[in-house]
Amino acid sequence: MINDSIARNRLGLGARPDDKPVADPRRWLLAQLDDYEPLPPPWRAIERTSMRVAQWTEQQAAIRSAPEAQRASVRADYQRAGRAAYLAGVEARTNSALQSSTPFVERLTHFWANHFAISVDKVPVLGFAASFEADAIRPHVLGRFEDLLLATARHPAMLLYLDQSVSTGPDSVAARRASAKAPDRPTRGLNENLAREILELHTLGVRSGYTQADVLEFARALTGWTLPGQQSPEDAAQTFRFQANQHEPGVRTVLGRSYADDGQQQATAILRDLARAPSTASHIATKLARHFITDDPPPVLVKRLADRFLQTGGDLPALYRELVSAAGDVPPVAAKFKSPWDWTLSGLRAMGVQTVPAARIQFLTGRLGQPVWRPGSPAGYGDVTATWAAPDALLRRVEIAQRLATEFGGKIDARALAPRVLPGTLSGATATAIAQAESPANALALLLASPEFLRR
């Protein structure tokens, strides 16, 4: 049976001080699947993917036409515009989470954005990070996994992050022309990054039976997937292009299945089959169970979710309903250690904060080791206690708890707030420590840094 605390704090983003007790937490969670708004007000001013692609193509054209001495200036201008778009996206993401009346689905968007991880450490990605979540993740989070997979694989942020935009078949028309024109100059070649990460991270998972030969064949099928080039008024809204002369010709064989040489559709067909594979169902089920229920999900739980995935052809709302049902079958304890992003959001929500400037959230999450859209690898941020619970990380949370309490706490009475935001989980020891604190700010900091608040 799901209680109010599990619904709000583990499956949601954290309780708020004005939240009313929910008579039927399971129904409240499932109702959000109907009420979710993909682009709520904080997201509506964000530059969409087509706008960012237009700026990208303009920059590429400007670099080609500019004298060598001016190209650095062109790149710097583009980078400044990209950083502005990034910060606007960070603010939209944060404020959307703080204001959301559908926090379960909002958490799901964060889960999928981390599953299909990109990183602004790669400069060209900087301006596309927000539009990636706005256009590839949020509209598809309540659709089919297959469509979500295709949307992320084709998005400019992913194509740039994993170098797919320059991957060229060794025997393609483009490669042959380049070799004939300049036989002694190295030409762009095949890049395996996107193919490998789709197999290893986005679909089948590691040790699922695919081989290096499968990676190479899939990479060959993906050649030609890139960004639009110099745009015309007719295709100004395009965000993806199949460049036929970069595509490696030939039939491809991936995981024992052959795919005809039919251009863009070759890789699309592979992606659709990967999306429906039993190993993909198991991989997705494991990650969802780990994120929402427990660090080490039992096999019976994983099988339950995977079976639902396969029965419905990857219908995500059906999978989420099964997840909510499964969450009600485990002991109602705060079993998940919050990541820095989770903890910061839940702390701000607990204090009733509705908006935070991008620079502030960047400082807070950066100090805690989880800046937005900036994981250290395509695997995304870790999702288990060991990733975030080191002693030095806990000390930083105590420091940030003090900052949050001082900056946002105002006249909040932590003694009254604690049972409202930790319904059913507030311990006597934590309640006593809060009551005996030297000041209201210290009391609030103790609440935010308490063992109960660190977990969900």
Coordinates of C-alpha atoms in Angstrom, one line a residue:
M1 CA 0.0 0.0 0.0
I2 CA 1.5 3.4 -1.0
N3 CA 1.3 6.0 1.7
D4 CA 1.4 9.7 1.3
S5 CA 5.1 10.0 2.1
I6 CA 6.1 7.5 -0.6
A7 CA 3.8 9.1 -3.2
R8 CA 5.1 12.6 -2.6
N9 CA 8.7 12.0 -1.6
R10 CA 9.9 8.8 -3.4
L11 CA 7.7 8.8 -6.5
G12 CA 7.3 12.5 -6.6
L13 CA 9.7 15.4 -6.1
G14 CA 9.1 16.2 -2.4
A15 CA 6.2 17.4 -0.3
R16 CA 5.3 21.1 -0.1
P17 CA 4.1 22.9 3.0
D18 CA 0.7 23.5 1.6
D19 CA 0.1 20.0 0.3
K20 CA -3.1 18.5 1.6
P21 CA -3.0 14.8 2.7
V22 CA -4.0 12.5 -0.2
A23 CA -6.8 10.1 0.6
D24 CA -5.8 7.7 -2.2
P25 CA -2.1 8.1 -3.0
R26 CA -2.2 5.5 -5.8
R27 CA -5.1 7.3 -7.6
W28 CA -3.3 10.6 -7.1
L29 CA -0.2 9.3 -8.8
L30 CA -2.0 7.7 -11.7
A31 CA -4.2 10.8 -12.3
Q32 CA -1.1 12.7 -13.2
L33 CA -0.7 10.6 -16.3
D34 CA -3.8 12.4 -17.6
D35 CA -3.0 15.9 -16.2
Y36 CA 0.6 16.2 -17.3
E37 CA 1.5 19.2 -19.4
P38 CA 4.6 18.6 -21.5
L39 CA 5.6 22.2 -21.7
P40 CA 4.2 24.1 -18.7
P41 CA 4.7 27.9 -18.4
P42 CA 8.4 27.9 -17.4
W43 CA 9.3 25.9 -20.6
R44 CA 7.3 28.0 -23.0
A45 CA 9.9 30.7 -23.6
I46 CA 12.7 28.2 -24.3
E47 CA 14.2 28.3 -27.7
R48 CA 13.0 25.2 -29.5
T49 CA 15.2 22.8 -31.5
S50 CA 14.5 24.3 -34.9
M51 CA 15.6 27.8 -33.7
R52 CA 18.8 26.3 -32.3
V53 CA 19.5 24.4 -35.5
A54 CA 19.0 27.6 -37.5
Q55 CA 21.7 29.4 -35.3
W56 CA 23.9 26.3 -35.7
T57 CA 23.8 26.4 -39.5
E58 CA 24.3 30.1 -39.6
Q59 CA 27.4 29.7 -37.4
Q60 CA 28.8 26.9 -39.6
A61 CA 28.2 29.1 -42.7
A62 CA 29.9 32.1 -41.0
I63 CA 32.9 30.0 -40.1
R64 CA 33.3 28.8 -43.6
S65 CA 33.1 32.3 -45.1
A66 CA 35.1 34.1 -42.4
P67 CA 38.9 34.7 -42.7
E68 CA 40.9 32.4 -40.4
A69 CA 41.6 35.3 -37.9
Q70 CA 37.9 35.9 -37.4
R71 CA 36.7 32.3 -36.9
A72 CA 37.5 32.3 -33.2
S73 CA 35.2 35.3 -32.7
V74 CA 32.4 33.6 -34.6
R75 CA 32.7 30.5 -32.4
A76 CA 32.8 32.7 -29.2
D77 CA 29.6 34.5 -30.2
Y78 CA 27.8 31.2 -30.9
Q79 CA 29.1 29.8 -27.5
R80 CA 27.7 32.9 -25.7
A81 CA 24.3 32.4 -27.3
G82 CA 24.4 28.7 -26.4
R83 CA 25.2 29.4 -22.8
A84 CA 22.3 31.8 -22.6
A85 CA 20.0 29.1 -24.0
Y86 CA 21.5 26.6 -21.5
L87 CA 20.9 28.8 -18.5
A88 CA 17.4 29.6 -19.6
G89 CA 16.8 25.8 -19.8
V90 CA 18.2 25.2 -16.4
E91 CA 15.9 27.8 -15.0
A92 CA 12.9 26.4 -16.8
R93 CA 13.6 22.9 -15.7
T94 CA 14.0 23.9 -12.0
N95 CA 11.0 26.2 -11.8
S96 CA 8.8 23.6 -13.6
A97 CA 9.8 21.0 -11.0
L98 CA 9.2 23.4 -8.1
Q99 CA 5.7 24.4 -9.4
S100 CA 4.6 21.1 -10.8
S101 CA 1.2 19.7 -9.8
T102 CA 2.3 16.4 -11.6
P103 CA 5.5 15.7 -9.8
F104 CA 5.5 11.9 -10.5
V105 CA 5.5 12.6 -14.3
E106 CA 8.0 15.4 -13.8
R107 CA 10.3 13.0 -12.1
L108 CA 9.9 10.6 -15.0
T109 CA 11.1 13.3 -17.4
H110 CA 14.2 13.7 -15.2
F111 CA 14.7 9.9 -15.2
W112 CA 14.5 9.7 -19.0
A113 CA 16.7 12.7 -19.6
N114 CA 19.4 11.0 -17.5
H115 CA 18.8 7.6 -19.3
F116 CA 19.4 9.3 -22.6
A117 CA 22.2 11.4 -21.2
I118 CA 23.9 14.3 -23.1
S119 CA 26.5 16.7 -21.6
V120 CA 27.2 20.3 -22.1
D121 CA 30.8 19.6 -21.4
K122 CA 30.9 19.2 -25.2
V123 CA 30.6 22.8 -26.4
P124 CA 28.4 22.3 -29.5
V125 CA 25.8 20.6 -27.2
L126 CA 25.6 23.7 -24.9
G127 CA 22.8 25.4 -26.9
F128 CA 20.8 22.3 -27.6
A129 CA 20.5 20.8 -24.0
A130 CA 17.3 22.6 -23.1
S131 CA 15.7 21.9 -26.5
F132 CA 16.7 18.2 -26.1
E133 CA 14.5 17.9 -23.0
A134 CA 11.8 20.1 -24.4
D135 CA 11.4 18.4 -27.8
A136 CA 12.9 14.9 -27.5
I137 CA 12.0 13.9 -23.9
R138 CA 9.0 15.8 -22.6
P139 CA 6.5 15.2 -25.5
H140 CA 7.3 11.4 -25.5
V141 CA 7.4 10.6 -21.8
L142 CA 3.8 9.4 -21.9
G143 CA 4.0 7.7 -25.3
R144 CA 5.8 4.5 -26.5
F145 CA 9.4 3.8 -25.7
E146 CA 10.1 3.2 -29.4
D147 CA 9.1 6.8 -30.2
L148 CA 11.1 8.2 -27.3
L149 CA 14.2 6.3 -28.5
L150 CA 13.8 7.6 -32.1
A151 CA 13.3 11.2 -30.9
T152 CA 16.4 11.1 -28.8
A153 CA 18.6 9.4 -31.4
R154 CA 17.7 11.9 -34.1
H155 CA 18.0 15.1 -31.9
P156 CA 20.9 17.4 -32.7
A157 CA 22.1 17.3 -29.1
M158 CA 22.6 13.5 -29.3
L159 CA 24.0 13.6 -32.8
L160 CA 26.6 16.2 -31.8
Y161 CA 27.4 14.8 -28.4
L162 CA 28.2 11.3 -29.8
D163 CA 29.8 12.6 -33.0
Q164 CA 27.2 11.0 -35.2
S165 CA 26.8 14.1 -37.2
V166 CA 30.2 13.6 -38.9
S167 CA 30.2 9.8 -39.1
T168 CA 30.8 8.8 -42.8
G169 CA 30.7 5.4 -44.4
P170 CA 34.2 4.4 -45.6
D171 CA 32.7 3.2 -48.9
S172 CA 30.1 6.1 -49.2
V173 CA 29.9 8.5 -52.0
A174 CA 31.3 11.3 -49.8
A175 CA 34.3 9.3 -48.7
R176 CA 35.1 8.2 -52.3
R177 CA 34.8 11.7 -53.6
A178 CA 37.0 13.1 -50.8
S179 CA 39.6 10.4 -51.4
A180 CA 39.7 11.1 -55.1
K181 CA 40.0 14.8 -54.5
A182 CA 42.8 14.6 -51.9
P183 CA 44.2 11.1 -51.9
D184 CA 46.9 11.9 -49.3
R185 CA 44.5 13.7 -46.8
P186 CA 42.7 11.7 -44.1
T187 CA 38.9 11.7 -44.6
R188 CA 36.1 11.5 -42.1
G189 CA 35.4 7.9 -41.2
L190 CA 33.0 5.7 -39.4
N191 CA 32.1 6.7 -35.8
E192 CA 30.8 4.0 -33.4
N193 CA 29.8 6.2 -30.5
L194 CA 26.0 6.5 -31.1
A195 CA 25.6 2.9 -32.1
R196 CA 27.5 1.7 -29.0
E197 CA 25.7 3.8 -26.5
I198 CA 22.3 3.0 -28.0
L199 CA 23.0 -0.7 -27.6
E200 CA 24.8 -0.5 -24.2
L201 CA 22.9 2.3 -22.4
H202 CA 19.7 3.1 -24.2
T203 CA 18.3 -0.3 -25.1
L204 CA 19.8 -3.7 -24.6
G205 CA 22.2 -3.0 -21.7
V206 CA 25.7 -4.4 -21.1
R207 CA 26.3 -8.2 -21.3
S208 CA 23.1 -8.7 -23.2
G209 CA 24.6 -10.6 -26.1
Y210 CA 25.5 -8.0 -28.7
T211 CA 29.0 -8.1 -30.2
Q212 CA 31.5 -5.6 -31.6
A213 CA 30.4 -6.8 -35.0
D214 CA 26.9 -5.7 -34.1
V215 CA 28.2 -2.3 -33.0
L216 CA 30.0 -1.8 -36.3
E217 CA 27.1 -2.9 -38.4
F218 CA 24.7 -0.6 -36.6
A219 CA 27.2 2.3 -36.9
R220 CA 27.3 1.7 -40.7
A221 CA 23.5 1.8 -40.8
L222 CA 23.5 5.1 -38.9
T223 CA 25.8 6.8 -41.3
G224 CA 24.1 9.8 -42.9
W225 CA 22.2 10.7 -39.8
T226 CA 23.1 14.3 -39.2
L227 CA 21.9 17.9 -38.7
P228 CA 20.3 20.0 -41.5
G229 CA 22.7 21.9 -43.6
Q230 CA 22.3 25.4 -45.0
Q231 CA 18.6 25.8 -44.7
S232 CA 16.1 27.2 -47.1
P233 CA 12.7 28.8 -46.2
E234 CA 11.0 25.5 -47.1
D235 CA 12.9 23.4 -44.6
A236 CA 13.6 26.0 -41.9
A237 CA 11.7 23.9 -39.3
Q238 CA 13.7 20.7 -39.9
T239 CA 15.9 19.5 -37.0
F240 CA 17.3 16.3 -38.6
R241 CA 18.7 15.4 -42.0
F242 CA 19.6 12.1 -43.7
Q243 CA 22.7 12.8 -45.8
A244 CA 22.6 10.0 -48.4
N245 CA 26.1 10.5 -49.7
Q246 CA 27.6 9.9 -46.3
H247 CA 25.7 6.6 -45.9
E248 CA 27.6 3.3 -46.1
P249 CA 25.9 1.2 -48.8
G250 CA 24.9 -2.4 -48.3
V251 CA 22.7 -4.8 -46.3
R252 CA 23.4 -4.7 -42.6
T253 CA 23.2 -7.6 -40.1
V254 CA 22.6 -6.7 -36.5
L255 CA 21.9 -9.3 -33.8
G256 CA 21.4 -12.0 -36.5
R257 CA 18.8 -10.0 -38.4
S258 CA 19.3 -8.5 -41.9
Y259 CA 18.2 -5.0 -42.8
A260 CA 17.8 -3.9 -46.4
D261 CA 19.9 -1.0 -47.9
D262 CA 17.1 1.5 -47.9
G263 CA 18.8 4.7 -46.7
Q264 CA 17.5 6.3 -43.5
Q265 CA 15.0 3.5 -42.9
Q266 CA 17.8 1.0 -42.4
A267 CA 18.8 2.4 -39.0
T268 CA 15.2 3.3 -38.1
A269 CA 14.2 -0.4 -38.5
I270 CA 17.1 -1.5 -36.3
L271 CA 16.0 1.0 -33.6
R272 CA 12.5 -0.2 -33.7
D273 CA 13.6 -3.8 -33.3
L274 CA 15.9 -2.8 -30.4
A275 CA 13.0 -1.0 -28.7
R276 CA 11.0 -4.2 -28.6
A277 CA 13.7 -6.6 -27.6
P278 CA 13.4 -8.6 -24.4
S279 CA 16.8 -7.4 -23.2
T280 CA 15.7 -3.8 -23.6
A281 CA 12.6 -4.5 -21.6
S282 CA 14.7 -6.0 -18.8
H283 CA 17.2 -3.1 -18.9
I284 CA 14.5 -0.5 -18.7
A285 CA 12.7 -2.3 -16.0
T286 CA 15.8 -2.6 -13.9
K287 CA 16.6 1.1 -14.2
L288 CA 13.0 2.2 -13.4
A289 CA 12.9 -0.1 -10.4
R290 CA 16.3 1.1 -9.2
H291 CA 15.3 4.7 -9.5
F292 CA 11.8 4.6 -8.0
I293 CA 12.0 1.7 -5.5
T294 CA 15.3 0.3 -4.4
D295 CA 19.0 0.3 -5.3
D296 CA 19.0 -3.4 -5.8
P297 CA 15.7 -4.4 -7.3
P298 CA 14.8 -8.1 -6.8
P299 CA 14.6 -10.2 -10.0
V300 CA 10.8 -10.8 -9.5
L301 CA 10.2 -7.1 -9.6
V302 CA 12.3 -6.6 -12.7
K303 CA 10.5 -9.4 -14.4
R304 CA 7.1 -8.0 -13.5
L305 CA 8.0 -4.6 -15.1
A306 CA 9.7 -6.2 -18.1
D307 CA 6.8 -8.4 -18.8
R308 CA 4.5 -5.4 -18.8
F309 CA 6.8 -3.6 -21.2
L310 CA 6.8 -6.5 -23.6
Q311 CA 3.0 -7.2 -23.3
T312 CA 2.2 -3.6 -24.3
G313 CA 4.9 -3.1 -26.9
G314 CA 6.7 -0.6 -24.8
D315 CA 3.7 1.5 -23.8
L316 CA 5.1 3.8 -21.2
P317 CA 1.9 4.8 -19.3
A318 CA 1.1 1.1 -18.9
L319 CA 4.6 0.5 -17.5
Y320 CA 4.3 3.4 -15.1
R321 CA 1.0 2.0 -13.8
E322 CA 2.7 -1.3 -13.1
L323 CA 5.5 0.6 -11.4
V324 CA 3.1 2.4 -9.1
S325 CA 1.4 -0.9 -8.3
A326 CA 4.8 -2.6 -7.6
A327 CA 5.8 0.3 -5.3
G328 CA 2.8 -0.4 -3.2
D329 CA 3.9 -4.0 -2.7
V330 CA 7.2 -3.1 -1.0
P331 CA 7.7 -1.9 2.6
P332 CA 6.7 1.8 2.9
V333 CA 10.1 3.1 4.0
A334 CA 12.4 5.8 2.6
A335 CA 14.7 3.4 0.8
K336 CA 16.3 5.7 -1.8
F337 CA 19.1 8.1 -1.0
K338 CA 18.4 11.4 -2.8
S339 CA 20.8 12.6 -5.6
P340 CA 21.9 16.2 -5.2
W341 CA 19.3 17.3 -7.8
D342 CA 16.5 15.4 -5.9
W343 CA 17.6 16.8 -2.6
T344 CA 17.9 20.4 -3.7
L345 CA 14.5 20.3 -5.4
S346 CA 12.8 18.6 -2.4
G347 CA 14.4 21.2 -0.1
L348 CA 13.2 24.1 -2.1
R349 CA 9.7 22.6 -2.5
A350 CA 9.6 21.9 1.3
M351 CA 10.2 25.6 1.9
G352 CA 7.5 26.6 -0.6
V353 CA 9.9 28.1 -3.1
Q354 CA 8.4 28.6 -6.6
T355 CA 11.2 30.1 -8.6
V356 CA 15.0 30.1 -8.5
P357 CA 17.4 31.9 -10.8
A358 CA 19.5 29.7 -13.1
A359 CA 22.8 31.0 -11.7
R360 CA 21.7 30.0 -8.2
I361 CA 20.6 26.4 -9.1
Q362 CA 23.8 26.1 -11.1
F363 CA 25.9 27.0 -8.0
L364 CA 23.9 24.6 -5.7
T365 CA 24.0 21.6 -8.0
G366 CA 27.5 22.3 -9.1
R367 CA 28.7 22.5 -5.5
L368 CA 26.9 19.2 -4.7
G369 CA 28.4 17.4 -7.8
Q370 CA 25.4 17.2 -10.1
P371 CA 25.2 20.2 -12.5
V372 CA 22.2 20.1 -14.8
W373 CA 22.8 18.2 -18.2
R374 CA 26.5 17.7 -17.4
P375 CA 27.2 14.1 -16.4
G376 CA 30.7 12.8 -16.7
S377 CA 29.8 10.2 -19.4
P378 CA 27.0 9.1 -21.7
A379 CA 25.9 6.7 -18.9
G380 CA 24.4 9.7 -17.0
Y381 CA 24.5 10.3 -13.3
G382 CA 24.6 7.4 -10.9
D383 CA 21.4 6.3 -9.2
V384 CA 22.4 4.4 -6.1
T385 CA 23.4 5.4 -2.6
A386 CA 27.1 4.7 -3.1
T387 CA 27.3 7.4 -5.8
W388 CA 26.2 10.3 -3.5
A389 CA 26.7 9.3 0.2
A390 CA 30.4 9.7 0.6
P391 CA 31.4 11.6 3.8
D392 CA 32.6 14.7 2.0
A393 CA 29.4 14.9 0.0
L394 CA 27.4 14.7 3.2
L395 CA 29.4 17.6 4.6
R396 CA 28.6 19.7 1.5
R397 CA 24.9 18.9 2.0
V398 CA 25.1 20.3 5.6
E399 CA 26.8 23.4 4.2
I400 CA 24.2 23.8 1.5
A401 CA 21.4 23.1 4.0
Q402 CA 22.6 26.1 6.0
R403 CA 22.7 28.3 2.8
L404 CA 19.2 27.2 1.8
A405 CA 17.7 27.8 5.2
T406 CA 19.3 31.3 5.4
E407 CA 18.5 32.3 1.9
F408 CA 15.0 30.9 1.4
G409 CA 13.8 30.0 5.0
G410 CA 12.5 33.4 6.1
K411 CA 10.3 32.9 9.1
I412 CA 9.6 29.2 8.5
D413 CA 8.9 27.2 11.7
A414 CA 10.7 24.0 11.1
R415 CA 8.9 22.3 14.0
A416 CA 5.6 22.8 12.2
L417 CA 7.0 22.1 8.8
A418 CA 8.8 18.8 9.5
P419 CA 5.7 16.6 10.0
R420 CA 4.0 18.1 6.9
V421 CA 6.9 17.4 4.5
L422 CA 7.9 14.1 6.2
P423 CA 4.5 12.5 6.9
G424 CA 4.9 9.3 8.8
T425 CA 8.7 9.2 8.5
L426 CA 9.9 12.0 10.9
S427 CA 11.7 10.3 13.8
G428 CA 11.6 11.4 17.4
A429 CA 15.3 12.1 17.4
T430 CA 15.0 14.5 14.5
A431 CA 11.9 16.2 15.9
T432 CA 13.8 16.8 19.2
A433 CA 16.9 18.1 17.5
I434 CA 14.8 20.6 15.5
A435 CA 12.9 21.7 18.6
Q436 CA 16.2 22.3 20.5
A437 CA 17.9 24.3 17.7
E438 CA 19.4 27.6 18.5
S439 CA 17.6 29.5 15.8
P440 CA 14.9 29.1 13.2
A441 CA 17.5 28.9 10.4
N442 CA 19.4 26.2 12.3
A443 CA 16.2 24.3 12.9
L444 CA 15.4 24.4 9.2
A445 CA 18.9 23.3 8.2
L446 CA 18.7 20.4 10.6
L447 CA 15.5 19.3 8.9
L448 CA 17.0 19.5 5.5
A449 CA 20.1 17.6 6.5
S450 CA 18.3 15.0 8.6
P451 CA 18.6 11.3 7.7
E452 CA 14.9 11.2 6.9
F453 CA 15.1 14.2 4.5
L454 CA 18.2 12.8 2.8
R455 CA 16.2 9.8 1.7
R456 CA 13.0 9.3 -0.3

